[in-house]
């Protein structure tokens, strides 16, 4: 089983990259996000997910483990094939996809070709917890009794921001003053605005 392919980018076309690994060219289906990280005739490393069927053997390549993880989660959802997953990730990259799922943003998902409202709802329902729900936020080790237990919305907002690559310190600062009664989406938007203003 292939883990990654590394070598010179021999061919770069919309949706396709061929990586020359010691004289053997591996054709990988890629997203627009990954394509933007590649340059023809320059070395690259793509993390690979294999798709083996009776009539085809396809490789899907990703510039980051995060994008590969999102792809694998997407294809685990009933009704989402590799092409649809590539389309969804091409529409906004792994960060925007994660944000869309965590905040329940159907519009962001339906912007991808071939993704309708019902499929977008199924993706959100099935992947919300897997993409960083409360299961990843274990507060059992907190011994300070004065610290209030975070609300479900705050936990989800924190998890969503962690998935986007922000540190705990940055998230804590950005969420200061947020309305505790706000929805997860409102909290995430509040924090992102705060970070943009700070930056």
PDB file of C-alpha atoms in Angstrom:
ATOM      1  CA  UNK A   1       0.000   0.000   0.000  1.00  0.00           C
ATOM      2  CA  UNK A   2       1.357   3.413  -0.975  1.00  0.00           C
ATOM      3  CA  UNK A   3       1.777   6.055   1.740  1.00  0.00           C
ATOM      4  CA  UNK A   4       3.106   8.877  -0.423  1.00  0.00           C
ATOM      5  CA  UNK A   5       4.811   9.479  -3.755  1.00  0.00           C
ATOM      6  CA  UNK A   6       7.768  11.832  -4.016  1.00  0.00           C
ATOM      7  CA  UNK A   7       9.517  13.124  -7.094  1.00  0.00           C
ATOM      8  CA  UNK A   8       9.426  15.647  -9.916  1.00  0.00           C
ATOM      9  CA  UNK A   9       6.060  16.903 -11.183  1.00  0.00           C
ATOM     10  CA  UNK A  10       6.202  15.587 -14.762  1.00  0.00           C
ATOM     11  CA  UNK A  11       2.679  16.615 -15.775  1.00  0.00           C
ATOM     12  CA  UNK A  12       0.214  19.057 -14.263  1.00  0.00           C
ATOM     13  CA  UNK A  13      -3.285  19.349 -15.696  1.00  0.00           C
ATOM     14  CA  UNK A  14      -6.661  20.294 -14.162  1.00  0.00           C
ATOM     15  CA  UNK A  15      -7.401  17.534 -11.658  1.00  0.00           C
ATOM     16  CA  UNK A  16      -4.288  15.498 -12.517  1.00  0.00           C
ATOM     17  CA  UNK A  17      -0.638  15.463 -11.482  1.00  0.00           C
ATOM     18  CA  UNK A  18       1.944  12.912 -12.620  1.00  0.00           C
ATOM     19  CA  UNK A  19       4.836  12.439 -10.201  1.00  0.00           C
ATOM     20  CA  UNK A  20       8.031  10.916 -11.623  1.00  0.00           C
ATOM     21  CA  UNK A  21       9.406   8.560  -8.965  1.00  0.00           C
ATOM     22  CA  UNK A  22      12.680   7.116 -10.208  1.00  0.00           C
ATOM     23  CA  UNK A  23      11.531   6.881 -13.809  1.00  0.00           C
ATOM     24  CA  UNK A  24       8.004   5.656 -12.993  1.00  0.00           C
ATOM     25  CA  UNK A  25       5.179   8.169 -13.426  1.00  0.00           C
ATOM     26  CA  UNK A  26       2.344   7.948 -10.898  1.00  0.00           C
ATOM     27  CA  UNK A  27      -0.868   9.619 -12.049  1.00  0.00           C
ATOM     28  CA  UNK A  28      -2.683  11.196  -9.101  1.00  0.00           C
ATOM     29  CA  UNK A  29      -6.106  12.802  -9.051  1.00  0.00           C
ATOM     30  CA  UNK A  30      -5.758  16.067  -7.150  1.00  0.00           C
ATOM     31  CA  UNK A  31      -7.867  18.941  -5.842  1.00  0.00           C
ATOM     32  CA  UNK A  32      -7.496  22.552  -6.919  1.00  0.00           C
ATOM     33  CA  UNK A  33      -6.073  23.189  -3.433  1.00  0.00           C
ATOM     34  CA  UNK A  34      -3.244  20.695  -3.974  1.00  0.00           C
ATOM     35  CA  UNK A  35      -2.693  21.841  -7.566  1.00  0.00           C
ATOM     36  CA  UNK A  36      -1.975  25.340  -6.261  1.00  0.00           C
ATOM     37  CA  UNK A  37       0.909  23.914  -4.190  1.00  0.00           C
ATOM     38  CA  UNK A  38       2.571  22.188  -7.165  1.00  0.00           C
ATOM     39  CA  UNK A  39       4.854  23.478  -9.902  1.00  0.00           C
ATOM     40  CA  UNK A  40       5.769  21.677 -13.114  1.00  0.00           C
ATOM     41  CA  UNK A  41       9.285  20.151 -13.149  1.00  0.00           C
ATOM     42  CA  UNK A  42       9.767  20.787  -9.432  1.00  0.00           C
ATOM     43  CA  UNK A  43       9.940  18.171  -6.691  1.00  0.00           C
ATOM     44  CA  UNK A  44       6.816  17.434  -4.684  1.00  0.00           C
ATOM     45  CA  UNK A  45       5.459  14.892  -2.231  1.00  0.00           C
ATOM     46  CA  UNK A  46       1.834  13.817  -2.304  1.00  0.00           C
ATOM     47  CA  UNK A  47       0.157  11.710   0.368  1.00  0.00           C
ATOM     48  CA  UNK A  48      -1.767   9.002  -1.421  1.00  0.00           C
ATOM     49  CA  UNK A  49      -5.129   7.312  -0.988  1.00  0.00           C
ATOM     50  CA  UNK A  50      -5.666   4.317  -3.263  1.00  0.00           C
ATOM     51  CA  UNK A  51      -9.030   3.428  -4.799  1.00  0.00           C
ATOM     52  CA  UNK A  52      -9.169  -0.118  -6.128  1.00  0.00           C
ATOM     53  CA  UNK A  53     -12.213  -1.360  -8.011  1.00  0.00           C
ATOM     54  CA  UNK A  54     -12.809  -4.223 -10.448  1.00  0.00           C
ATOM     55  CA  UNK A  55     -12.398  -1.943 -13.453  1.00  0.00           C
ATOM     56  CA  UNK A  56     -10.028   0.727 -12.158  1.00  0.00           C
ATOM     57  CA  UNK A  57      -7.087   1.498  -9.907  1.00  0.00           C
ATOM     58  CA  UNK A  58      -6.870   5.193  -9.041  1.00  0.00           C
ATOM     59  CA  UNK A  59      -4.520   7.229  -6.900  1.00  0.00           C
ATOM     60  CA  UNK A  60      -5.661  10.393  -5.138  1.00  0.00           C
ATOM     61  CA  UNK A  61      -2.828  12.694  -4.071  1.00  0.00           C
ATOM     62  CA  UNK A  62      -2.835  15.423  -1.424  1.00  0.00           C
ATOM     63  CA  UNK A  63      -0.288  18.048  -0.465  1.00  0.00           C
ATOM     64  CA  UNK A  64      -1.123  17.685   3.243  1.00  0.00           C
ATOM     65  CA  UNK A  65      -2.219  14.982   5.660  1.00  0.00           C
ATOM     66  CA  UNK A  66      -5.084  17.244   6.734  1.00  0.00           C
ATOM     67  CA  UNK A  67      -6.550  17.310   3.227  1.00  0.00           C
ATOM     68  CA  UNK A  68      -6.085  13.554   2.865  1.00  0.00           C
ATOM     69  CA  UNK A  69      -7.905  12.991   6.165  1.00  0.00           C
ATOM     70  CA  UNK A  70     -10.814  15.163   5.000  1.00  0.00           C
ATOM     71  CA  UNK A  71     -10.979  13.191   1.739  1.00  0.00           C
ATOM     72  CA  UNK A  72     -11.018   9.845   3.566  1.00  0.00           C
ATOM     73  CA  UNK A  73     -13.748  11.064   5.924  1.00  0.00           C
ATOM     74  CA  UNK A  74     -15.805  12.365   3.030  1.00  0.00           C
ATOM     75  CA  UNK A  75     -15.649   9.108   1.105  1.00  0.00           C
ATOM     76  CA  UNK A  76     -16.791   7.265   4.253  1.00  0.00           C
ATOM     77  CA  UNK A  77     -20.148   9.062   3.947  1.00  0.00           C
ATOM     78  CA  UNK A  78     -22.777   7.100   2.026  1.00  0.00           C
ATOM     79  CA  UNK A  79     -23.338   8.746  -1.358  1.00  0.00           C
ATOM     80  CA  UNK A  80     -19.992  10.567  -1.489  1.00  0.00           C
ATOM     81  CA  UNK A  81     -17.634   9.068  -4.047  1.00  0.00           C
ATOM     82  CA  UNK A  82     -14.024  10.091  -4.737  1.00  0.00           C
ATOM     83  CA  UNK A  83     -15.042  12.568  -7.473  1.00  0.00           C
ATOM     84  CA  UNK A  84     -17.530  14.333  -5.199  1.00  0.00           C
ATOM     85  CA  UNK A  85     -14.956  14.459  -2.378  1.00  0.00           C
ATOM     86  CA  UNK A  86     -12.370  15.997  -4.721  1.00  0.00           C
ATOM     87  CA  UNK A  87     -14.961  18.527  -5.885  1.00  0.00           C
ATOM     88  CA  UNK A  88     -15.873  19.518  -2.321  1.00  0.00           C
ATOM     89  CA  UNK A  89     -12.240  19.972  -1.263  1.00  0.00           C
ATOM     90  CA  UNK A  90     -11.459  21.870  -4.483  1.00  0.00           C
ATOM     91  CA  UNK A  91     -14.214  24.348  -3.664  1.00  0.00           C
ATOM     92  CA  UNK A  92     -12.575  25.567  -0.474  1.00  0.00           C
ATOM     93  CA  UNK A  93      -9.696  23.439   0.742  1.00  0.00           C
ATOM     94  CA  UNK A  94      -9.560  21.414   3.967  1.00  0.00           C
ATOM     95  CA  UNK A  95      -9.855  24.454   6.254  1.00  0.00           C
ATOM     96  CA  UNK A  96     -13.053  25.785   4.683  1.00  0.00           C
ATOM     97  CA  UNK A  97     -14.496  22.276   4.472  1.00  0.00           C
ATOM     98  CA  UNK A  98     -13.855  21.694   8.174  1.00  0.00           C
ATOM     99  CA  UNK A  99     -15.377  25.069   9.031  1.00  0.00           C
ATOM    100  CA  UNK A 100     -18.435  24.316   6.886  1.00  0.00           C
ATOM    101  CA  UNK A 101     -19.062  21.011   8.656  1.00  0.00           C
ATOM    102  CA  UNK A 102     -18.436  22.340  12.158  1.00  0.00           C
ATOM    103  CA  UNK A 103     -20.738  25.338  11.642  1.00  0.00           C
ATOM    104  CA  UNK A 104     -23.388  23.504   9.614  1.00  0.00           C
ATOM    105  CA  UNK A 105     -22.839  25.670   6.536  1.00  0.00           C
ATOM    106  CA  UNK A 106     -24.701  23.768   3.805  1.00  0.00           C
ATOM    107  CA  UNK A 107     -24.174  26.540   1.229  1.00  0.00           C
ATOM    108  CA  UNK A 108     -20.415  26.120   1.324  1.00  0.00           C
ATOM    109  CA  UNK A 109     -20.775  22.389   0.615  1.00  0.00           C
ATOM    110  CA  UNK A 110     -23.417  22.722  -2.101  1.00  0.00           C
ATOM    111  CA  UNK A 111     -21.111  25.134  -3.937  1.00  0.00           C
ATOM    112  CA  UNK A 112     -19.224  22.009  -5.039  1.00  0.00           C
ATOM    113  CA  UNK A 113     -20.354  20.441  -8.303  1.00  0.00           C
ATOM    114  CA  UNK A 114     -22.710  17.496  -7.822  1.00  0.00           C
ATOM    115  CA  UNK A 115     -23.455  18.155  -4.150  1.00  0.00           C
ATOM    116  CA  UNK A 116     -27.111  18.795  -3.347  1.00  0.00           C
ATOM    117  CA  UNK A 117     -28.722  19.976  -0.125  1.00  0.00           C
ATOM    118  CA  UNK A 118     -29.578  16.481   1.146  1.00  0.00           C
ATOM    119  CA  UNK A 119     -26.045  15.211   0.612  1.00  0.00           C
ATOM    120  CA  UNK A 120     -24.606  18.320   2.298  1.00  0.00           C
ATOM    121  CA  UNK A 121     -26.860  17.699   5.312  1.00  0.00           C
ATOM    122  CA  UNK A 122     -25.741  14.061   5.484  1.00  0.00           C
ATOM    123  CA  UNK A 123     -22.071  15.082   5.350  1.00  0.00           C
ATOM    124  CA  UNK A 124     -22.566  17.554   8.197  1.00  0.00           C
ATOM    125  CA  UNK A 125     -24.551  15.060  10.294  1.00  0.00           C
ATOM    126  CA  UNK A 126     -22.071  12.206   9.886  1.00  0.00           C
ATOM    127  CA  UNK A 127     -18.791  14.139  10.096  1.00  0.00           C
ATOM    128  CA  UNK A 128     -19.426  16.855  12.673  1.00  0.00           C
ATOM    129  CA  UNK A 129     -18.211  14.721  15.583  1.00  0.00           C
ATOM    130  CA  UNK A 130     -15.403  13.078  13.588  1.00  0.00           C
ATOM    131  CA  UNK A 131     -13.958  16.461  12.587  1.00  0.00           C
ATOM    132  CA  UNK A 132     -13.410  17.580  16.155  1.00  0.00           C
ATOM    133  CA  UNK A 133     -16.512  17.398  18.283  1.00  0.00           C
ATOM    134  CA  UNK A 134     -16.607  17.264  22.045  1.00  0.00           C
ATOM    135  CA  UNK A 135     -14.910  13.837  21.988  1.00  0.00           C
ATOM    136  CA  UNK A 136     -11.588  15.582  21.272  1.00  0.00           C
ATOM    137  CA  UNK A 137     -12.077  18.044  24.113  1.00  0.00           C
ATOM    138  CA  UNK A 138     -11.469  16.153  27.348  1.00  0.00           C
ATOM    139  CA  UNK A 139     -11.950  18.404  30.353  1.00  0.00           C
ATOM    140  CA  UNK A 140     -11.935  15.550  32.899  1.00  0.00           C
ATOM    141  CA  UNK A 141      -8.395  16.412  33.962  1.00  0.00           C
ATOM    142  CA  UNK A 142      -9.255  20.001  34.912  1.00  0.00           C
ATOM    143  CA  UNK A 143      -9.022  20.244  38.699  1.00  0.00           C
ATOM    144  CA  UNK A 144      -9.890  23.916  39.109  1.00  0.00           C
ATOM    145  CA  UNK A 145     -13.431  23.701  40.474  1.00  0.00           C
ATOM    146  CA  UNK A 146     -14.065  27.389  39.807  1.00  0.00           C
ATOM    147  CA  UNK A 147     -13.674  26.869  36.064  1.00  0.00           C
ATOM    148  CA  UNK A 148     -17.151  26.602  34.507  1.00  0.00           C
ATOM    149  CA  UNK A 149     -17.817  23.691  32.198  1.00  0.00           C
ATOM    150  CA  UNK A 150     -17.822  24.992  28.614  1.00  0.00           C
ATOM    151  CA  UNK A 151     -21.081  24.977  26.728  1.00  0.00           C
ATOM    152  CA  UNK A 152     -21.563  22.555  23.870  1.00  0.00           C
ATOM    153  CA  UNK A 153     -21.419  25.417  21.367  1.00  0.00           C
ATOM    154  CA  UNK A 154     -18.176  26.727  22.879  1.00  0.00           C
ATOM    155  CA  UNK A 155     -16.632  23.242  22.789  1.00  0.00           C
ATOM    156  CA  UNK A 156     -17.548  22.820  19.129  1.00  0.00           C
ATOM    157  CA  UNK A 157     -16.314  26.312  18.256  1.00  0.00           C
ATOM    158  CA  UNK A 158     -13.002  25.626  20.004  1.00  0.00           C
ATOM    159  CA  UNK A 159     -12.647  22.299  18.177  1.00  0.00           C
ATOM    160  CA  UNK A 160     -13.439  23.922  14.830  1.00  0.00           C
ATOM    161  CA  UNK A 161     -10.790  26.594  15.373  1.00  0.00           C
ATOM    162  CA  UNK A 162      -8.250  23.940  16.408  1.00  0.00           C
ATOM    163  CA  UNK A 163      -8.983  22.064  13.171  1.00  0.00           C
ATOM    164  CA  UNK A 164      -8.232  25.306  11.319  1.00  0.00           C
ATOM    165  CA  UNK A 165      -4.766  25.334  12.890  1.00  0.00           C
ATOM    166  CA  UNK A 166      -5.130  27.904  15.679  1.00  0.00           C
ATOM    167  CA  UNK A 167      -3.433  27.296  19.034  1.00  0.00           C
ATOM    168  CA  UNK A 168      -5.306  27.034  22.332  1.00  0.00           C
ATOM    169  CA  UNK A 169      -3.913  30.407  23.411  1.00  0.00           C
ATOM    170  CA  UNK A 170      -5.040  32.138  20.212  1.00  0.00           C
ATOM    171  CA  UNK A 171      -8.496  30.584  20.503  1.00  0.00           C
ATOM    172  CA  UNK A 172      -8.881  31.535  24.158  1.00  0.00           C
ATOM    173  CA  UNK A 173      -7.950  35.149  23.399  1.00  0.00           C
ATOM    174  CA  UNK A 174     -10.187  35.346  20.327  1.00  0.00           C
ATOM    175  CA  UNK A 175     -13.218  33.984  22.211  1.00  0.00           C
ATOM    176  CA  UNK A 176     -12.928  36.425  25.128  1.00  0.00           C
ATOM    177  CA  UNK A 177     -16.155  38.368  25.442  1.00  0.00           C
ATOM    178  CA  UNK A 178     -18.148  36.071  23.154  1.00  0.00           C
ATOM    179  CA  UNK A 179     -21.835  35.733  24.017  1.00  0.00           C
ATOM    180  CA  UNK A 180     -22.141  32.380  25.870  1.00  0.00           C
ATOM    181  CA  UNK A 181     -25.605  31.975  24.381  1.00  0.00           C
ATOM    182  CA  UNK A 182     -24.342  32.287  20.795  1.00  0.00           C
ATOM    183  CA  UNK A 183     -24.443  29.391  18.345  1.00  0.00           C
ATOM    184  CA  UNK A 184     -21.302  27.506  17.316  1.00  0.00           C
ATOM    185  CA  UNK A 185     -21.252  29.286  13.946  1.00  0.00           C
ATOM    186  CA  UNK A 186     -21.603  32.709  15.585  1.00  0.00           C
ATOM    187  CA  UNK A 187     -18.765  31.918  17.988  1.00  0.00           C
ATOM    188  CA  UNK A 188     -16.458  30.770  15.192  1.00  0.00           C
ATOM    189  CA  UNK A 189     -17.220  33.866  13.110  1.00  0.00           C
ATOM    190  CA  UNK A 190     -16.670  36.074  16.180  1.00  0.00           C
ATOM    191  CA  UNK A 191     -13.275  34.469  16.849  1.00  0.00           C
ATOM    192  CA  UNK A 192     -12.176  34.671  13.203  1.00  0.00           C
ATOM    193  CA  UNK A 193     -13.128  38.358  13.066  1.00  0.00           C
ATOM    194  CA  UNK A 194     -11.179  38.977  16.274  1.00  0.00           C
ATOM    195  CA  UNK A 195      -8.097  37.274  14.817  1.00  0.00           C
ATOM    196  CA  UNK A 196      -8.343  39.237  11.574  1.00  0.00           C
ATOM    197  CA  UNK A 197      -8.648  42.520  13.481  1.00  0.00           C
ATOM    198  CA  UNK A 198      -5.665  41.580  15.645  1.00  0.00           C
ATOM    199  CA  UNK A 199      -3.599  40.572  12.613  1.00  0.00           C
TER     200      UNK A 199
END
